Structure formats: structure tokens, C-alpha cells
Amino acid sequence: SPSMDITKASNLERFVFDLIGRDAERLAAMWKSVESGSGFELSAEEFATMRDTYGFKSEASNHADRIAHIREVFEKYGVQIDPHTADGFKAAKAHRNPAVPMVIMETALPAKFEDTMQEALKQAPFRPKGLAGLEAMPQRFDAIDADAALIKQYLVERIK
């Protein structure tokens, strides 16, 4: 999913650190490998711990999968889901135990992904009422130098 373009998400790094026995040197080497584009591998034991102790399961999803699942959810339920949630929906379907209720949490608003939603549904995504017509509203901004004291002063003067 596009959110996974964050190659070193801090929560993942903390999890892997614990998973590998809090070995800081190994973690540093693993992240260097990620930075070089090689990625890293876990031992069979570590992978089993992820699965058995923490309940991790994985699923691959590409752009075509996202489009198909956005469309499927909309056609079945009349609900628009964003591309990240579509990835979660695909994974949930792949690993679902019919005896256990499945809950999927939306991770972003479809309105953030207008091009993808247009591609999937041939229509613009729904927008929250408070954001309708946002582009037509006047824009207001102040340009401030990159100076911490100046920014603090700016905020103090405007936030009361």
C-alpha cells in the first residue's frame, strides 16, 4: 500500500527491535539493509514468534487489487473505502475464519485519494460535509522565516 512507502516506520523498528531480542547492532544492520534496498530477513524462529505470539499474518496487494476491492465494497455495501483500507479488506478476506467476526478499521478518508477513487468507481469520492467546496474558499497564509523563536512568537500571538 502507498502508506508502506515509509521504509523505516518507527513503530515497526521498535517492534523488530523487541522481536530480535533487543539487539541494537543487529537492528542497525537490518535497517542499513533496508536503506540499500535489500530489505532484511527474520529467522524461522522469529517469523514463527511473529505469527504465533503476536498473531501477524500478511497478504500482498497491488494497485489492481486495491481498485477491485474498492469497487467490491462499494457495490456490495454502498461504502467507499480508501486504498489502504482496501488492502486491509483484501487481507481480511484471505485470512478470514468464518467462525470469527471480522472488523476492518478505515485508515484514511477516500477523499484523500481522488484519482484512485475515480478510477475505481468512475466518480469522485464522497467528502465530509465540512470539506465540501474547500478548494473554492479563500486561502490565507503567512510566510515566516525558519526561526524557532519567531514561530513561537507567531503562535503565541494567534492562539489564545
Short mmCIF file of C-alpha atoms in Angstrom, two decimals:
data_model
loop_
_atom_site.label_atom_id
_atom_site.label_comp_id
_atom_site.label_asym_id
_atom_site.label_seq_id
_atom_site.Cartn_x
_atom_site.Cartn_y
_atom_site.Cartn_z
CA SER A 1 0.00 0.00 0.00
CA PRO A 2 1.22 3.56 -0.54
CA SER A 3 1.44 4.00 3.23
CA MET A 4 4.10 1.32 3.25
CA ASP A 5 6.41 3.62 1.30
CA ILE A 6 7.60 4.71 4.73
CA THR A 7 10.54 2.34 4.74
CA LYS A 8 11.51 2.90 8.36
CA ALA A 9 8.30 3.48 10.27
CA SER A 10 9.31 3.96 13.91
CA ASN A 11 6.68 1.59 15.29
CA LEU A 12 7.96 -1.19 13.00
CA GLU A 13 11.54 -0.51 14.08
CA ARG A 14 10.56 -0.75 17.76
CA PHE A 15 8.66 -3.99 17.13
CA VAL A 16 11.57 -5.58 15.22
CA PHE A 17 13.94 -4.45 17.98
CA ASP A 18 11.90 -6.40 20.54
CA LEU A 19 11.42 -9.33 18.17
CA ILE A 20 15.18 -9.80 17.67
CA GLY A 21 15.92 -9.75 21.39
CA ARG A 22 16.68 -6.00 21.63
CA ASP A 23 19.94 -6.43 19.71
CA ALA A 24 20.76 -2.83 18.72
CA GLU A 25 23.71 -3.75 16.49
CA ARG A 26 21.67 -6.26 14.52
CA LEU A 27 18.80 -3.80 14.19
CA ALA A 28 21.17 -1.14 12.84
CA ALA A 29 22.50 -3.61 10.28
CA MET A 30 18.97 -4.62 9.31
CA TRP A 31 17.95 -1.00 8.74
CA LYS A 32 21.08 -0.33 6.68
CA SER A 33 20.00 -3.25 4.53
CA VAL A 34 16.54 -1.68 4.17
CA GLU A 35 18.12 1.63 3.15
CA SER A 36 20.19 -0.11 0.48
CA GLY A 37 17.04 -1.64 -0.98
CA SER A 38 17.85 -5.20 0.09
CA GLY A 39 15.43 -5.47 2.98
CA PHE A 40 16.08 -7.96 5.75
CA GLU A 41 15.11 -11.48 6.71
CA LEU A 42 13.99 -12.88 10.00
CA SER A 43 14.97 -16.31 11.25
CA ALA A 44 12.37 -19.06 11.10
CA GLU A 45 12.04 -18.79 14.88
CA GLU A 46 11.50 -15.01 14.77
CA PHE A 47 8.96 -15.36 11.98
CA ALA A 48 7.14 -18.05 13.97
CA THR A 49 7.10 -15.74 17.02
CA MET A 50 5.54 -13.00 14.90
CA ARG A 51 2.86 -15.40 13.73
CA ASP A 52 2.24 -17.46 16.86
CA THR A 53 2.83 -14.97 19.67
CA TYR A 54 1.69 -11.75 18.03
CA GLY A 55 -0.83 -13.11 15.53
CA PHE A 56 0.73 -11.47 12.47
CA LYS A 57 -0.43 -12.57 9.06
CA SER A 58 0.45 -10.95 5.78
CA GLU A 59 -1.00 -10.53 2.34
CA ALA A 60 0.24 -8.91 -0.85
CA SER A 61 -1.84 -6.30 -2.63
CA ASN A 62 -1.16 -4.26 -5.75
CA HIS A 63 -2.90 -1.34 -7.41
CA ALA A 64 -5.26 -3.58 -9.40
CA ASP A 65 -6.23 -5.38 -6.16
CA ARG A 66 -6.99 -2.05 -4.48
CA ILE A 67 -9.17 -0.90 -7.35
CA ALA A 68 -11.06 -4.22 -7.37
CA HIS A 69 -11.66 -4.17 -3.61
CA ILE A 70 -12.72 -0.52 -3.50
CA ARG A 71 -15.23 -1.38 -6.23
CA GLU A 72 -16.39 -4.59 -4.49
CA VAL A 73 -17.07 -2.88 -1.15
CA PHE A 74 -18.91 -0.04 -2.85
CA GLU A 75 -21.06 -2.38 -4.95
CA LYS A 76 -21.87 -4.72 -2.03
CA TYR A 77 -22.26 -2.24 0.81
CA GLY A 78 -22.55 1.25 -0.74
CA VAL A 79 -19.48 2.31 1.24
CA GLN A 80 -16.42 3.98 -0.20
CA ILE A 81 -13.11 2.78 1.25
CA ASP A 82 -9.68 4.27 0.70
CA PRO A 83 -6.79 2.32 -0.91
CA HIS A 84 -5.18 1.44 2.45
CA THR A 85 -8.45 0.07 3.79
CA ALA A 86 -8.89 -1.86 0.54
CA ASP A 87 -5.57 -3.59 1.27
CA GLY A 88 -6.84 -4.47 4.75
CA PHE A 89 -10.11 -5.76 3.27
CA LYS A 90 -8.19 -7.99 0.85
CA ALA A 91 -6.03 -9.38 3.66
CA ALA A 92 -9.03 -9.90 5.92
CA LYS A 93 -10.83 -11.88 3.21
CA ALA A 94 -7.73 -14.01 2.58
CA HIS A 95 -7.28 -14.92 6.25
CA ARG A 96 -10.85 -14.85 7.50
CA ASN A 97 -12.10 -17.56 9.78
CA PRO A 98 -15.87 -17.69 9.13
CA ALA A 99 -16.45 -18.57 12.79
CA VAL A 100 -14.90 -15.27 13.93
CA PRO A 101 -16.44 -11.87 13.20
CA MET A 102 -14.12 -9.70 11.11
CA VAL A 103 -13.77 -5.98 11.80
CA ILE A 104 -11.84 -3.73 9.43
CA MET A 105 -10.94 -0.23 10.57
CA GLU A 106 -10.83 2.54 7.99
CA THR A 107 -7.38 4.06 7.90
CA ALA A 108 -7.93 7.18 5.78
CA LEU A 109 -10.65 9.10 4.00
CA PRO A 110 -11.36 8.14 0.38
CA ALA A 111 -11.41 11.88 -0.42
CA LYS A 112 -7.63 11.91 0.05
CA PHE A 113 -7.27 9.61 -2.97
CA GLU A 114 -9.47 11.25 -5.58
CA ASP A 115 -7.65 9.84 -8.63
CA THR A 116 -7.75 6.27 -7.33
CA MET A 117 -11.38 6.56 -6.28
CA GLN A 118 -12.28 8.00 -9.68
CA GLU A 119 -10.51 5.08 -11.34
CA ALA A 120 -12.27 2.50 -9.16
CA LEU A 121 -15.76 3.96 -9.06
CA LYS A 122 -15.92 6.31 -12.06
CA GLN A 123 -16.99 9.06 -9.68
CA ALA A 124 -15.40 11.47 -7.24
CA PRO A 125 -15.20 10.24 -3.65
CA PHE A 126 -17.68 11.46 -1.07
CA ARG A 127 -16.42 14.29 1.07
CA PRO A 128 -17.16 15.07 4.67
CA LYS A 129 -19.67 17.94 4.79
CA GLY A 130 -17.14 20.28 6.38
CA LEU A 131 -14.79 19.88 3.41
CA ALA A 132 -17.31 20.42 0.61
CA GLY A 133 -16.17 23.26 -1.66
CA LEU A 134 -12.86 23.60 0.16
CA GLU A 135 -10.89 24.45 -2.99
CA ALA A 136 -13.18 27.40 -3.74
CA MET A 137 -12.63 29.02 -0.35
CA PRO A 138 -10.13 31.85 0.01
CA GLN A 139 -6.65 30.78 1.07
CA ARG A 140 -4.96 32.61 3.92
CA PHE A 141 -1.37 32.14 4.95
CA ASP A 142 1.61 33.96 6.35
CA ALA A 143 5.17 33.29 5.24
CA ILE A 144 7.53 33.04 8.20
CA ASP A 145 11.28 32.56 8.28
CA ALA A 146 12.51 29.21 9.58
CA ASP A 147 13.30 30.58 13.03
CA ALA A 148 12.04 28.74 16.12
CA ALA A 149 11.69 31.88 18.27
CA LEU A 150 9.80 33.69 15.51
CA ILE A 151 7.43 30.74 15.01
CA LYS A 152 6.78 30.50 18.76
CA GLN A 153 6.04 34.22 18.89
CA TYR A 154 3.70 33.90 15.90
CA LEU A 155 1.77 31.09 17.57
CA VAL A 156 1.54 32.85 20.96
CA GLU A 157 0.10 35.94 19.27
CA ARG A 158 -2.58 34.00 17.40
CA ILE A 159 -3.59 31.17 19.73
CA LYS A 160 -5.40 32.38 22.78
#
